[in-house]
Amino acid sequence: MRGFAFFPPLLPGELLYSALARHGVLQGLTSPKGLMKELYGRANMIATSDLPNNLSTLLERLPTLQNPARDLMEGHPLY
């Protein structure tokens, strides 16, 4: 699976949605489906604010310097 050439560094305590949205803005993506395609490889993903889903797919695409899933969930909540 293709990874990102660039992903903005996660700020301390930043919501995961904020970092994902910032990535979309920096990449010039103008539609939610375009962002989902960029992040997960599929445009038909459903974003939920209460439960993290498909984190393994997202982590496979993030650069290797990113935190593992547990640190991502604990340090960068979805909501």
Tab-separated table of C-alpha atoms in Angstrom:
chain	number	residue	atom	x	y	z
A	1	MET	CA	0.000	0.000	0.000
A	2	ARG	CA	1.306	3.431	-0.947
A	3	GLY	CA	2.414	5.730	1.861
A	4	PHE	CA	2.496	9.505	2.057
A	5	ALA	CA	5.509	11.449	0.881
A	6	PHE	CA	4.577	14.062	3.480
A	7	PHE	CA	2.322	14.111	6.533
A	8	PRO	CA	2.348	17.062	8.942
A	9	PRO	CA	3.828	16.327	12.363
A	10	LEU	CA	1.217	15.720	15.042
A	11	LEU	CA	1.126	18.484	17.614
A	12	PRO	CA	1.005	17.534	21.323
A	13	GLY	CA	-2.591	16.759	22.277
A	14	GLU	CA	-3.870	17.563	18.782
A	15	LEU	CA	-7.062	15.805	17.744
A	16	LEU	CA	-6.430	13.168	15.107
A	17	TYR	CA	-9.176	14.694	12.948
A	18	SER	CA	-7.334	18.026	13.092
A	19	ALA	CA	-4.112	16.462	11.844
A	20	LEU	CA	-5.950	14.588	9.080
A	21	ALA	CA	-7.775	17.768	8.014
A	22	ARG	CA	-4.502	19.738	8.083
A	23	HIS	CA	-2.995	17.101	5.811
A	24	GLY	CA	-5.883	17.584	3.369
A	25	VAL	CA	-5.455	21.359	3.365
A	26	LEU	CA	-1.696	21.121	2.839
A	27	GLN	CA	-2.220	18.646	-0.016
A	28	GLY	CA	-4.801	20.929	-1.654
A	29	LEU	CA	-7.598	18.382	-1.412
A	30	THR	CA	-10.977	20.064	-1.851
A	31	SER	CA	-13.473	17.284	-1.143
A	32	PRO	CA	-14.065	14.922	1.794
A	33	LYS	CA	-14.063	11.938	-0.571
A	34	GLY	CA	-10.704	13.045	-1.970
A	35	LEU	CA	-9.298	13.202	1.547
A	36	MET	CA	-10.644	9.722	2.382
A	37	LYS	CA	-9.107	8.368	-0.822
A	38	GLU	CA	-5.768	9.978	0.091
A	39	LEU	CA	-5.834	8.758	3.705
A	40	TYR	CA	-7.292	5.267	3.340
A	41	GLY	CA	-7.052	4.420	-0.342
A	42	ARG	CA	-10.863	4.335	-0.613
A	43	ALA	CA	-13.278	7.217	-1.049
A	44	ASN	CA	-16.189	5.452	0.645
A	45	MET	CA	-14.796	5.492	4.195
A	46	ILE	CA	-17.066	6.799	6.968
A	47	ALA	CA	-15.526	9.187	9.498
A	48	THR	CA	-16.762	8.696	13.054
A	49	SER	CA	-15.888	10.899	15.995
A	50	ASP	CA	-16.497	8.407	18.801
A	51	LEU	CA	-14.645	5.227	17.786
A	52	PRO	CA	-11.369	4.997	15.907
A	53	ASN	CA	-11.719	2.733	12.909
A	54	ASN	CA	-9.315	1.566	10.247
A	55	LEU	CA	-6.330	2.905	12.195
A	56	SER	CA	-4.204	0.019	10.943
A	57	THR	CA	-4.908	1.087	7.350
A	58	LEU	CA	-4.039	4.689	8.180
A	59	LEU	CA	-0.871	3.734	10.098
A	60	GLU	CA	0.354	1.633	7.153
A	61	ARG	CA	0.195	4.763	4.998
A	62	LEU	CA	1.788	7.192	7.481
A	63	PRO	CA	5.547	7.752	7.449
A	64	THR	CA	7.483	5.430	9.744
A	65	LEU	CA	8.204	8.236	12.222
A	66	GLN	CA	4.553	8.318	13.354
A	67	ASN	CA	3.383	6.856	16.662
A	68	PRO	CA	1.994	3.328	16.906
A	69	ALA	CA	-1.797	2.896	17.101
A	70	ARG	CA	-2.096	2.956	20.912
A	71	ASP	CA	-0.041	6.151	21.256
A	72	LEU	CA	-2.042	7.651	18.419
A	73	MET	CA	-5.348	6.862	20.148
A	74	GLU	CA	-4.185	8.016	23.599
A	75	GLY	CA	-2.189	11.084	22.611
A	76	HIS	CA	-4.350	12.259	19.725
A	77	PRO	CA	-8.009	11.511	20.454
A	78	LEU	CA	-10.593	11.597	17.707
A	79	TYR	CA	-12.993	13.864	19.584
